[in-house]
Amino acid sequence: MAETPGVVRITDVAALAGVSPSTVSKALNDTGSLRPATRARVREAAERLGFVPDAQARSLSARRSFTVGLLSTDSAGRFSLPVVLGAENALVGGQISALLATARHDAVREQHHVRSLVARRVDGIIVTGRTTDPRPPIRVPMPVVYAFAPSQDPDDASVVPDDAAGMTAVAEHLLSLGRTRVAYVGGRGDQAASVQRHAALAAALAAHGARIVGEPQFGEWSERWGRLAVDVVLGDHRAGDPLPVDAIVFASDQLARGGCDRLRDRGVRVPEDVAVTGYDDWEVMALASRPPLTTVDPQLDRLGQRAAELLLAAIDGRPAHGTELSPPRLVVRGSTAGDS
Amino acid sequence: MAETPGVVRITDVAALAGVSPSTVSKALNDTGSLRPATRARVREAAERLGFVPDAQARSLSARRSFTVGLLSTDSAGRFSLPVVLGAENALVGGQISALLATARHDAVREQHHVRSLVARRVDGIIVTGRTTDPRPPIRVPMPVVYAFAPSQDPDDASVVPDDAAGMTAVAEHLLSLGRTRVAYVGGRGDQAASVQRHAALAAALAAHGARIVGEPQFGEWSERWGRLAVDVVLGDHRAGDPLPVDAIVFASDQLARGGCDRLRDRGVRVPEDVAVTGYDDWEVMALASRPPLTTVDPQLDRLGQRAAELLLAAIDGRPAHGTELSPPRLVVRGSTAGDS
DNA sequence: TACCGTGAGGAAAACGGATTCCTAGTTTCC
DNA sequence: GGAAACTAGGAATCCGTTTTCCTCACGGTA
């Protein structure tokens, strides 16, 4: 093959600067001892030619690939996508490239992807999942950080959203508005997100002498269930009667949006009669809801970023252990406060 | 460095199969002349060990990296995500890995990513965008396929959703239901998706002797605008009066959902009085709408897959030129048909 | 002036594992 | 029994950057 056009090699830079390739390498990597003038001349030549060192050749001597794998069990990506993007973004800063591997919830495919990443000698892997339920660890000869879905092995490095902090913020927000009769509506009862959020809400309310009204309601993660759950919570309440609750905490924005719709249908005013909160800050839901939802933004991009930081540190020989919580952010909108 | 544990090399397979590395290579690549029995034995050994050839070493002799870049201008990814996933999926089949590069709508960052991909000697690049509006081409010394957002250069290989086909299907569906007084509500008037869909709808209706009632309405891609647009379309219509339209075609599911909500608020029955259609088949919108939306699924995963196929062909020396249309699929639900 | 230390830059080896000639050994068929 | 065809191994090859020596020149010191 003739030399590929458009690709600039270190020898081209060397020729333009009138030095040897090794000098170029030293100049660009700030190693060796060179006269400042030479260094500058080489730098300028590299700049002029738009030289970017060949990553493959680079990894040859460096014995690392400057590449990490992003393994996602969740191809649909409602949650893992922001995590992946956050991670990718943080990696770019460190001159690291991201290999995408989506396994669409299929163990065989995942195994295949893992092998492929190992074959490519990635420096590390970030594993994300579809839910916050702990997942089986992968066994690979390089550092791994689990993001969003933690590893079942508590010694592995994981970063998960701090749902307890999120729900505590919700509870304190509601209490500060004087709401004390709070109902909880979750999604699937077999998932950590439903259960943990309930537990955190109950604990936060209890800490201020309040508690959840009635049983927590579990169903599915859909607007439909949000609507139905409102009927369950309100029971046979009729317009004019005193309401059994003055706030409903939903475990997702979808649920909360369905809830708002149903409350409106039944003539219950939000937030005057009943305050409503969601979770996730999925803007397309939270903003389209009437009224817009007070919710918790889990800041998944930051979570992904943090996972990338931990992975880079591990690659650098400073591995982390255990599960780290990534802080959420309360977003107050019209469904609890009257101002919008 | 001692041999990294967990990494299976060709020598390991060779040892297990009791042959030499070169024999393993020939067996797995179907080259050279080997006894079928030997081939089978090697294959089994490779299978047992989970051998995946080191991509770097492979690229040494093959003079290609077996890696392609997925350059996305759209980090949020409502549309580019399915495209990227579809592409990634198609690539995996060809033993190709996907390097993710998201540029979040920033030319400088994009340039940086492009350089990085070139430095990694990717075999090709798939470029996706946030909208279907044509985008400036990138200049790189390897094949490029533009997916979703076509290149401004008509000679470049692009794959875009066939909105005309989608809207034609919508028009024919409505006409088959006897609806002839059709209004159109688009999103942003400066975007191709809004404008082209309108043109296609108008043309399809005209082909059957019908035409769009009133002016096309353009606004923004939100449920809010969908609601407002209904008021514009219905004008000062009051319950009981004959309606000015018997169908409203919205350019997105979000718009259509807002439209349905507003129609219901005003006492107009969907689909009995007015049929409603959306676009995108964004399930979280289309299914949560009351009634569920008849819509067009652009099948973006297939589009991404097709882009990957074209790229692989181009890498293989058979480049494509011009823009290819990727077929959509009409999804009929309760907002036009009564059955659900 | 001779010697040594040091700074600057070049030459060449190392990096890595799959691939691919080329050749030797083995079978098969007249 | 010999020649052709087949099978499989040995060793060179692939790539561009990094890194390790080395050399050479220069200046300071004895």
XYZ file of C-alpha atoms (C1' of nucleotides) in Angstrom:
740
model
C 0.000 0.000 0.000
C 1.267 3.450 -0.804
C 1.246 5.854 2.108
C -2.330 6.757 2.888
C -2.987 10.315 1.836
C -4.062 12.762 4.481
C -2.447 10.890 7.313
C 0.436 12.776 8.849
C 3.183 10.741 10.457
C 5.864 11.699 12.853
C 8.402 11.494 10.056
C 6.538 14.172 8.144
C 6.762 16.466 11.105
C 10.420 15.601 11.523
C 11.128 16.448 7.906
C 9.345 19.776 8.106
C 11.096 20.742 11.325
C 14.444 19.481 10.048
C 14.985 17.072 12.926
C 14.756 13.357 13.552
C 11.604 11.479 14.538
C 12.907 10.842 18.006
C 13.381 14.539 18.519
C 9.810 15.157 17.469
C 8.597 12.604 19.966
C 10.611 14.207 22.722
C 9.464 17.671 21.787
C 5.794 16.782 21.740
C 5.876 14.690 24.892
C 8.044 17.035 26.922
C 10.645 14.387 27.527
C 14.389 14.239 26.901
C 16.468 17.359 26.823
C 15.964 19.731 23.931
C 16.554 23.388 23.373
C 13.379 25.390 23.860
C 13.813 26.721 20.339
C 13.843 23.208 18.880
C 10.846 22.232 20.907
C 8.944 25.239 19.624
C 9.965 24.606 16.031
C 8.759 21.018 16.210
C 5.542 22.046 17.891
C 4.847 24.520 15.185
C 5.530 21.997 12.463
C 3.193 19.478 14.130
C 0.550 22.129 14.433
C 0.892 23.140 10.809
C 0.484 19.592 9.572
C -2.254 18.767 12.017
C -0.237 15.879 13.332
C -2.010 13.478 15.656
C 0.105 10.547 16.799
C -1.109 7.165 15.631
C -2.920 5.706 18.585
C -2.092 2.148 17.663
C 1.601 2.715 17.428
C 1.396 4.718 20.586
C -0.251 1.917 22.474
C 2.422 -0.394 21.193
C 5.155 1.223 23.231
C 2.956 2.449 26.023
C 1.508 -1.029 26.541
C -1.946 0.362 26.907
C -4.604 1.140 24.390
C -5.885 4.497 25.627
C -9.298 3.012 25.083
C -11.991 1.987 27.503
C -15.073 -0.078 26.909
C -18.569 1.157 27.658
C -20.609 -1.961 28.200
C -24.313 -1.314 28.370
C -26.866 -3.967 29.128
C -29.556 -1.581 28.090
C -29.770 -0.755 24.455
C -32.939 1.290 24.788
C -30.944 3.495 27.034
C -33.394 5.661 28.901
C -31.094 5.587 31.876
C -27.837 4.190 30.665
C -27.532 6.666 27.827
C -26.896 9.714 30.018
C -24.471 7.639 32.036
C -22.618 6.557 28.925
C -22.507 10.074 27.560
C -21.274 11.477 30.834
C -18.551 8.884 30.939
C -17.554 9.363 27.338
C -17.298 13.045 27.931
C -15.033 12.687 30.897
C -12.833 10.250 29.013
C -12.270 12.554 26.083
C -10.610 14.970 28.439
C -8.066 12.289 29.282
C -7.330 11.519 25.613
C -9.124 8.229 25.977
C -11.486 6.843 23.379
C -14.642 4.955 24.171
C -15.594 1.664 22.603
C -19.334 1.194 22.626
C -20.747 -2.240 23.356
C -24.472 -2.643 23.868
C -25.757 -6.018 24.909
C -29.521 -5.486 24.858
C -30.140 -7.442 27.997
C -28.753 -10.690 26.666
C -26.130 -12.603 28.619
C -24.668 -14.376 25.598
C -24.289 -11.161 23.687
C -22.795 -9.527 26.734
C -20.233 -12.271 27.049
C -19.364 -11.821 23.413
C -18.901 -8.102 23.912
C -16.771 -8.623 26.976
C -14.478 -10.912 25.042
C -14.277 -8.465 22.232
C -13.298 -5.680 24.608
C -10.669 -7.869 26.198
C -9.347 -8.748 22.761
C -9.001 -5.080 22.031
C -6.980 -4.713 25.186
C -9.082 -1.899 26.555
C -7.518 -0.263 29.580
C -10.726 -0.585 31.546
C -14.472 -1.073 31.297
C -17.467 0.853 32.547
C -20.530 -1.321 32.959
C -23.978 0.186 33.037
C -27.358 -1.450 33.413
C -31.003 -0.957 32.806
C -32.027 -0.653 36.431
C -30.372 0.071 39.752
C -30.651 -3.566 40.761
C -27.255 -5.162 41.455
C -25.940 -7.176 38.542
C -23.438 -10.027 38.262
C -19.850 -8.793 37.918
C -17.848 -9.432 34.785
C -14.522 -11.192 35.057
C -11.862 -9.474 33.023
C -8.142 -8.822 33.482
C -8.527 -5.051 33.697
C -10.193 -2.490 35.981
C -13.966 -2.265 35.908
C -16.319 0.351 37.325
C -20.046 -0.313 37.541
C -22.244 2.695 36.942
C -25.941 2.983 37.750
C -26.346 -0.768 38.233
C -23.863 -1.789 40.955
C -21.980 -5.061 41.010
C -23.305 -7.833 43.212
C -19.811 -8.049 44.639
C -19.670 -5.250 47.224
C -15.920 -5.037 46.855
C -16.153 -3.975 43.205
C -16.145 -0.282 42.421
C -19.666 0.942 41.736
C -21.306 4.324 41.411
C -25.037 4.451 41.981
C -27.567 7.258 42.294
C -28.245 8.295 45.865
C -31.973 7.667 45.891
C -32.090 8.023 49.644
C -30.778 11.566 49.399
C -33.249 12.292 46.616
C -36.202 11.048 48.558
C -35.040 12.803 51.701
C -34.984 16.050 49.762
C -38.498 15.363 48.530
C -39.722 14.613 52.034
C -38.183 17.729 53.504
C -39.522 19.822 50.678
C -43.053 18.538 51.269
C -42.766 18.967 55.021
C -41.548 22.523 54.519
C -44.762 23.150 52.603
C -46.749 21.808 55.519
C -47.743 18.571 53.834
C -47.800 15.707 56.303
C -50.271 13.214 54.884
C -48.117 11.691 52.171
C -48.896 8.665 49.978
C -46.273 6.735 48.012
C -46.723 5.216 44.566
C -43.902 3.084 43.197
C -43.269 1.180 39.999
C -42.517 -2.500 39.888
C -42.393 -3.857 43.395
C -39.526 -6.191 42.616
C -37.115 -3.456 41.654
C -34.691 -1.633 43.868
C -35.754 1.775 42.597
C -39.321 1.237 43.820
C -38.434 -0.297 47.130
C -35.457 1.834 48.128
C -37.221 5.047 47.324
C -40.109 3.986 49.508
C -37.833 3.093 52.372
C -35.965 6.373 52.076
C -39.159 8.390 52.001
C -40.544 6.565 55.016
C -37.322 7.108 56.928
C -37.122 10.794 56.066
C -40.726 11.393 57.089
C -40.228 9.463 60.299
C -37.241 11.605 61.136
C -39.629 14.554 61.320
C -42.395 12.719 63.126
C -44.504 12.095 60.021
C -45.230 8.905 58.171
C -46.616 7.530 54.942
C -50.403 7.363 54.704
C -51.698 3.902 53.814
C -49.775 1.160 52.113
C -47.149 1.898 49.462
C -48.575 1.114 46.050
C -46.525 -0.894 43.567
C -47.414 -1.612 39.948
C -45.532 -0.896 36.774
C -43.507 2.032 35.410
C -46.251 3.551 33.267
C -48.557 6.530 33.179
C -51.438 4.107 33.208
C -50.436 2.771 36.576
C -49.924 6.306 37.815
C -53.529 7.046 36.946
C -54.838 3.859 38.510
C -52.791 4.355 41.635
C -54.451 7.695 42.223
C -57.777 5.937 42.373
C -56.392 3.466 44.865
C -54.981 6.238 47.031
C -58.109 8.368 46.957
C -60.400 5.368 47.412
C -64.076 6.325 47.258
C -63.389 9.959 47.938
C -65.874 12.344 46.348
C -65.505 15.958 45.396
C -65.995 18.113 48.454
C -65.075 15.475 51.012
C -61.817 15.959 52.888
C -58.956 14.258 51.073
C -57.103 11.396 52.716
C -53.735 12.832 51.619
C -52.239 16.225 50.901
C -49.301 14.901 48.854
C -48.486 11.947 46.630
C -44.891 10.966 46.007
C -44.441 9.013 42.796
C -41.326 6.997 42.083
C -41.018 8.283 38.516
C -42.071 11.213 36.377
C -44.162 8.956 34.191
C -46.146 7.771 37.183
C -46.504 11.305 38.465
C -47.681 12.588 35.145
C -50.365 9.926 34.937
C -51.231 10.784 38.504
C -51.634 14.478 37.716
C -53.899 13.668 34.801
C -56.109 11.473 36.945
C -56.219 13.970 39.786
C -57.326 16.648 37.378
C -59.962 14.328 35.930
C -61.329 13.810 39.414
C -61.403 17.496 40.158
C -58.573 17.484 42.636
C -56.359 20.551 42.307
C -52.582 20.162 42.056
C -50.824 21.456 44.071
C -53.503 23.237 46.125
C -55.317 20.112 47.300
C -52.612 17.533 46.683
C -48.931 18.158 45.999
C -47.320 15.760 43.542
C -43.694 14.802 43.038
C -42.010 12.652 40.419
C -38.536 11.230 40.034
C -35.900 11.268 37.271
C -36.415 14.762 35.905
C -37.213 13.351 32.505
C -37.947 16.711 31.020
C -40.226 15.523 28.284
C -42.493 14.155 30.993
C -41.871 16.571 33.825
C -42.381 19.709 31.755
C -45.294 18.413 29.698
C -47.195 17.443 32.814
C -49.883 19.807 33.950
C -48.698 21.269 36.215
C -44.982 20.716 35.577
C -43.507 18.271 38.021
C -41.404 18.848 41.043
C -38.966 15.993 40.727
C -35.494 14.700 41.479
C -32.765 14.919 38.880
C -30.408 11.995 39.499
C -27.770 13.777 37.406
C -26.835 10.634 35.583
C -24.315 12.423 33.411
C -22.397 13.366 36.533
C -22.677 9.799 37.690
C -21.170 8.588 34.444
C -18.469 11.202 34.699
C -17.615 10.080 38.202
C -17.460 6.472 37.053
C -15.011 7.518 34.360
C -12.877 9.323 36.926
C -12.776 6.272 39.135
C -11.883 4.101 36.167
C -9.064 6.390 35.085
C -7.731 6.358 38.625
C -7.914 2.566 38.693
C -6.074 2.361 35.378
C -3.528 4.643 36.932
C -3.010 2.142 39.713
C -5.323 3.680 42.282
C -8.347 1.385 42.285
C -11.485 2.205 44.238
C -13.541 -0.317 46.152
C -17.131 -0.388 47.255
C -20.174 1.565 46.209
C -20.123 5.314 45.872
C -23.308 7.371 45.931
C -23.827 10.035 43.312
C -25.822 13.014 44.556
C -29.165 13.982 43.031
C -30.736 17.408 42.806
C -34.244 18.464 43.775
C -36.044 20.351 41.022
C -39.012 22.325 42.263
C -41.806 23.050 39.807
C -45.511 23.748 39.834
C -46.755 20.411 41.092
C -45.743 21.313 44.640
C -45.177 25.063 44.603
C -47.784 27.399 43.227
C -45.403 29.591 41.261
C -45.560 27.697 38.003
C 5.151 -7.356 31.700
C 4.240 -10.938 32.410
C 1.541 -12.342 30.224
C -1.711 -10.717 31.192
C -3.959 -13.319 32.759
C -7.301 -13.943 31.155
C -6.159 -12.936 27.709
C -6.266 -15.819 25.281
C -3.722 -15.650 22.478
C -3.387 -17.604 19.362
C -0.528 -19.565 20.917
C -2.833 -20.754 23.671
C -5.249 -22.106 21.122
C -2.371 -23.645 19.223
C -1.121 -25.377 22.356
C -4.540 -26.762 23.226
C -5.138 -27.995 19.706
C -1.617 -29.334 19.450
C -0.737 -27.348 16.354
C 1.286 -24.278 15.479
C 0.003 -20.694 15.604
C 0.067 -20.431 11.848
C -2.186 -23.451 11.580
C -4.611 -21.856 13.997
C -4.669 -18.729 11.917
C -5.375 -20.694 8.779
C -8.033 -22.782 10.457
C -9.942 -19.823 11.846
C -9.680 -17.710 8.733
C -10.499 -20.448 6.270
C -7.251 -19.940 4.404
C -4.439 -22.255 3.452
C -4.971 -25.961 3.060
C -5.709 -27.962 6.165
C -7.402 -31.257 6.855
C -11.002 -30.728 7.874
C -10.291 -32.623 11.067
C -7.512 -30.216 12.004
C -9.677 -27.257 11.200
C -12.427 -28.611 13.414
C -10.053 -29.378 16.253
C -8.634 -25.878 16.169
C -12.080 -24.358 15.972
C -13.177 -26.283 18.991
C -10.098 -25.280 20.943
C -10.677 -21.630 20.063
C -14.298 -21.943 21.100
C -13.364 -23.574 24.385
C -10.910 -20.855 25.301
C -13.105 -18.071 24.047
C -10.394 -16.889 21.742
C -10.890 -13.550 20.040
C -7.953 -12.433 17.906
C -6.169 -9.346 19.134
C -7.513 -6.577 17.010
C -4.313 -4.559 17.166
C -2.099 -7.331 15.995
C -4.648 -8.202 13.384
C -4.678 -4.699 12.057
C -0.917 -4.852 11.694
C -0.958 -7.328 8.884
C -4.392 -6.464 7.576
C -3.586 -2.770 7.392
C -6.925 -1.857 8.807
C -8.162 -1.338 12.328
C -11.459 -3.213 12.258
C -12.867 -0.209 14.019
C -15.306 2.409 12.844
C -16.191 5.722 14.402
C -19.719 6.702 15.342
C -19.737 10.465 15.292
C -22.861 11.964 16.757
C -23.636 15.645 16.810
C -26.456 14.952 19.167
C -25.553 13.960 22.648
C -29.126 14.004 23.916
C -29.791 11.359 21.355
C -33.535 11.113 20.977
C -33.038 10.326 17.327
C -29.386 9.568 16.878
C -29.332 6.978 19.627
C -31.429 4.388 17.782
C -29.361 5.072 14.684
C -26.127 4.560 16.579
C -27.393 1.399 18.218
C -28.600 -0.002 14.939
C -25.241 0.698 13.375
C -23.299 -0.725 16.283
C -25.380 -3.837 16.101
C -24.739 -4.378 12.433
C -21.024 -3.818 12.940
C -20.648 -6.387 15.666
C -21.676 -9.038 13.200
C -18.705 -8.081 11.058
C -16.211 -8.282 13.929
C -15.954 -4.528 13.860
C -15.870 -2.411 16.981
C -17.505 0.966 17.326
C -15.754 4.005 18.724
C -18.254 6.419 20.198
C -17.722 10.130 19.694
C -20.412 12.565 20.723
C -19.930 16.183 19.886
C -22.940 17.776 21.529
C -23.603 20.155 18.736
C -20.270 21.900 18.961
C -18.095 22.314 15.869
C -14.827 22.574 17.777
C -15.543 19.460 19.743
C -16.576 17.700 16.582
C -13.313 18.602 14.919
C -11.475 17.260 17.901
C -13.362 14.001 17.689
C -12.733 13.701 13.990
C -9.023 14.059 14.566
C -9.104 11.523 17.286
C -10.883 9.046 15.025
C -8.382 9.654 12.273
C -5.556 9.155 14.744
C -7.056 5.827 15.658
C -7.026 4.908 11.984
C -10.669 3.910 11.970
C -11.678 2.137 8.788
C -14.651 4.422 8.332
C -17.008 6.817 10.075
C -20.773 6.997 10.441
C -21.982 10.526 11.066
C -25.357 11.151 12.639
C -27.103 14.372 13.494
C -29.792 15.845 15.631
C -32.199 16.623 12.818
C -32.746 15.565 9.247
C -31.403 18.881 8.008
C -28.345 18.477 5.778
C -25.063 19.052 7.588
C -21.575 20.021 6.444
C -19.486 17.023 5.411
C -16.362 16.044 7.311
C -13.074 15.741 5.482
C -11.224 12.575 6.375
C -9.071 10.097 4.479
C -11.508 7.202 4.924
C -15.043 6.296 3.893
C -17.910 8.154 5.566
C -21.626 7.443 5.605
C -24.080 10.032 6.891
C -27.071 8.637 8.710
C -30.280 10.486 9.551
C -28.732 13.876 8.829
C -27.495 13.771 5.217
C -24.374 15.479 3.966
C -24.735 18.786 2.217
C -22.679 17.293 -0.574
C -25.158 15.226 -2.606
C -22.365 12.978 -3.815
C -21.604 11.734 -0.309
C -23.278 8.546 0.860
C -26.226 9.344 3.098
C -29.124 7.363 4.510
C -32.169 9.347 5.579
C -35.657 8.412 6.715
C -38.194 8.369 3.915
C -40.586 10.890 5.366
C -42.435 11.147 2.080
C -43.278 7.454 2.220
C -44.332 7.801 5.832
C -46.626 10.689 5.161
C -48.028 9.004 2.076
C -48.921 6.003 4.201
C -50.605 8.300 6.694
C -52.567 10.047 3.962
C -53.717 6.818 2.390
C -54.658 5.412 5.753
C -56.791 8.447 6.522
C -58.358 8.444 3.077
C -59.173 4.743 3.464
C -61.068 5.674 6.603
C -63.019 8.248 4.645
C -61.290 11.263 6.170
C -60.813 14.007 3.639
C -60.699 17.243 5.618
C -57.180 17.002 6.960
C -55.227 19.627 8.876
C -51.452 19.581 9.319
C -49.532 20.644 12.418
C -45.763 20.741 12.190
C -42.947 21.553 14.581
C -40.344 24.199 13.926
C -40.984 25.728 10.549
C -37.304 26.052 9.749
C -36.603 22.350 9.939
C -36.752 19.829 7.167
C -38.822 17.385 9.190
C -41.647 19.904 9.509
C -41.547 21.156 5.965
C -40.938 17.924 4.083
C -43.631 16.073 5.944
C -46.067 18.793 5.058
C -45.120 18.686 1.410
C -45.395 14.919 1.309
C -48.778 14.932 2.976
C -50.072 17.576 0.609
C -48.802 15.661 -2.391
C -50.275 12.375 -1.242
C -53.642 13.931 -0.565
C -53.581 15.708 -3.917
C -52.880 12.425 -5.647
C -56.283 11.273 -4.428
C -58.073 14.497 -5.122
C -58.009 15.750 -1.548
C -56.057 18.577 0.020
C -54.984 20.020 3.320
C -57.592 22.155 5.082
C -56.325 25.600 6.007
C -52.728 26.654 6.388
C -50.097 24.286 7.775
C -49.306 25.257 11.356
C -45.699 25.521 12.467
C -44.479 26.126 15.998
C -42.151 24.074 18.192
C -41.685 20.369 18.925
C -43.646 20.309 22.184
C -46.914 19.041 23.564
C -47.738 22.614 24.464
C -47.661 23.629 20.837
C -49.708 20.575 19.953
C -52.392 21.781 22.316
C -52.276 25.335 21.061
C -52.334 24.227 17.444
C -55.604 22.401 18.027
C -57.171 25.687 19.060
C -55.840 27.321 15.937
C -57.189 24.529 13.742
C -60.584 24.401 15.386
C -60.865 28.188 15.570
C -64.000 29.350 17.350
C -65.723 26.052 16.895
C -68.188 25.181 19.674
C -69.459 21.825 20.838
C -72.265 20.709 18.558
C -71.211 22.773 15.533
C -69.849 20.868 12.543
C -66.099 20.534 12.795
C -63.840 22.120 10.168
C -61.710 18.977 9.928
C -62.103 15.244 10.388
C -58.423 14.494 10.828
C -55.307 16.238 12.124
C -51.897 15.059 11.074
C -49.184 16.025 13.529
C -45.518 15.925 12.617
C -44.508 14.225 15.860
C -45.979 12.075 18.596
C -45.402 14.793 21.146
C -47.450 17.236 19.123
C -50.145 14.637 18.566
C -50.343 13.776 22.212
C -50.776 17.396 23.171
C -53.369 17.621 20.419
C -55.324 14.667 21.771
C -55.333 16.161 25.232
C -56.663 19.455 23.955
C -59.275 17.812 21.746
C -60.546 15.865 24.723
C -60.621 19.027 26.820
C -62.787 20.638 24.173
C -65.167 17.715 24.012
C -64.072 16.513 20.606
C -63.956 12.727 20.354
C -60.863 10.992 18.973
C -61.091 9.234 16.592
C -64.858 9.456 16.068
C -65.000 13.189 15.396
C -61.377 13.801 14.486
C -58.740 11.225 13.663
C -55.233 12.039 14.900
C -51.855 10.825 13.733
C -48.381 11.376 15.110
C -44.905 10.660 13.829
C -41.842 8.838 15.231
C -43.559 6.031 17.120
C -41.984 7.205 20.332
C -43.707 4.606 22.409
C -43.621 6.449 25.659
C -45.671 9.157 23.979
C -47.683 7.173 21.477
C -48.889 4.565 23.957
C -49.485 6.934 26.856
C -51.649 9.170 24.719
C -55.375 8.793 25.099
C -56.228 7.221 22.741
C -52.924 5.607 21.732
C -51.495 7.183 18.611
C -51.521 5.965 15.084
C -48.067 7.010 13.985
C -45.147 6.339 11.702
C -42.185 4.342 12.924
C -39.137 5.592 11.010
C -37.309 2.406 12.016
C -34.171 4.297 12.872
C -32.399 1.168 14.003
C -32.786 -0.229 10.521
C -31.555 3.039 9.128
C -28.445 2.810 11.274
C -27.998 -0.783 10.245
C -28.213 0.159 6.606
C -25.679 2.917 7.100
C -23.340 0.371 8.627
C -23.817 -1.938 5.668
C -23.006 0.841 3.247
C -19.946 1.752 5.260
C -18.679 -1.802 5.346
C -19.175 -2.019 1.599
C -17.277 1.232 1.137
C -14.440 -0.040 3.315
C -14.479 -3.103 1.138
C -13.890 -0.928 -1.891
C -17.473 -0.595 -3.056
C -18.417 2.945 -2.077
C -21.969 4.226 -2.400
C -22.890 7.668 -3.586
C -25.944 9.809 -3.100
C -28.784 9.688 -0.629
C -30.641 6.502 0.118
C -34.107 6.506 1.665
C -34.832 4.213 4.580
C -38.424 2.956 4.686
C -40.762 3.760 7.573
C -43.657 1.699 8.865
C -47.188 2.829 9.594
C -48.384 1.841 13.062
C -52.143 1.956 13.427
C -53.588 2.529 16.882
C -56.688 3.912 18.474
C -56.320 7.536 17.439
C -57.529 6.693 13.939
C -59.104 3.259 14.218
C -61.705 2.539 16.880
C -60.307 -0.793 17.997
C -57.873 0.578 20.547
C 45.739 22.521 26.548
C 43.673 18.403 28.070
C 39.951 16.502 30.390
C 35.489 15.918 31.901
C 30.696 17.023 32.413
C 26.631 18.149 30.300
C 23.294 19.344 26.976
C 21.350 18.408 22.327
C 19.856 15.491 19.085
C 20.284 11.151 16.188
C 20.302 5.939 15.284
C 18.312 1.913 16.166
C 15.950 -1.318 18.975
C 11.609 -2.369 21.194
C 6.806 -2.826 21.313
C 2.959 -6.887 20.022
C 0.509 -10.986 18.182
C -1.778 -12.413 14.021
C -0.682 -13.359 9.302
C 1.772 -15.183 5.413
C 5.143 -16.743 2.681
C 8.323 -20.564 2.120
C 9.786 -25.022 2.982
C 9.971 -29.640 4.915
C 7.573 -33.596 5.853
C 3.783 -36.764 4.744
C 0.402 -38.980 2.231
C -1.652 -40.692 -2.113
C -1.864 -42.279 -6.547
C 0.078 -44.161 -10.666
C 9.167 -46.432 -5.997
C 8.710 -42.005 -7.517
C 6.229 -37.855 -8.293
C 2.576 -34.943 -7.309
C -0.516 -33.111 -4.027
C -1.503 -32.061 0.398
C -0.595 -30.726 5.320
C 1.472 -28.148 8.772
C 5.393 -25.629 10.946
C 9.210 -21.901 11.109
C 10.305 -17.477 10.708
C 9.907 -13.154 8.672
C 6.556 -9.411 8.210
C 3.359 -5.825 9.308
C 3.103 -0.588 11.607
C 4.707 4.240 13.642
C 5.771 5.820 17.988
C 8.586 5.633 22.003
C 12.694 4.930 24.396
C 17.190 3.674 25.166
C 21.478 4.228 24.306
C 25.165 6.973 21.895
C 27.736 10.463 19.776
C 29.126 14.910 19.168
C 29.898 19.589 20.380
C 30.728 22.909 23.585
C 32.253 25.135 27.772
C 34.323 25.156 32.213
C 38.065 23.777 35.051
C 42.582 21.995 36.426
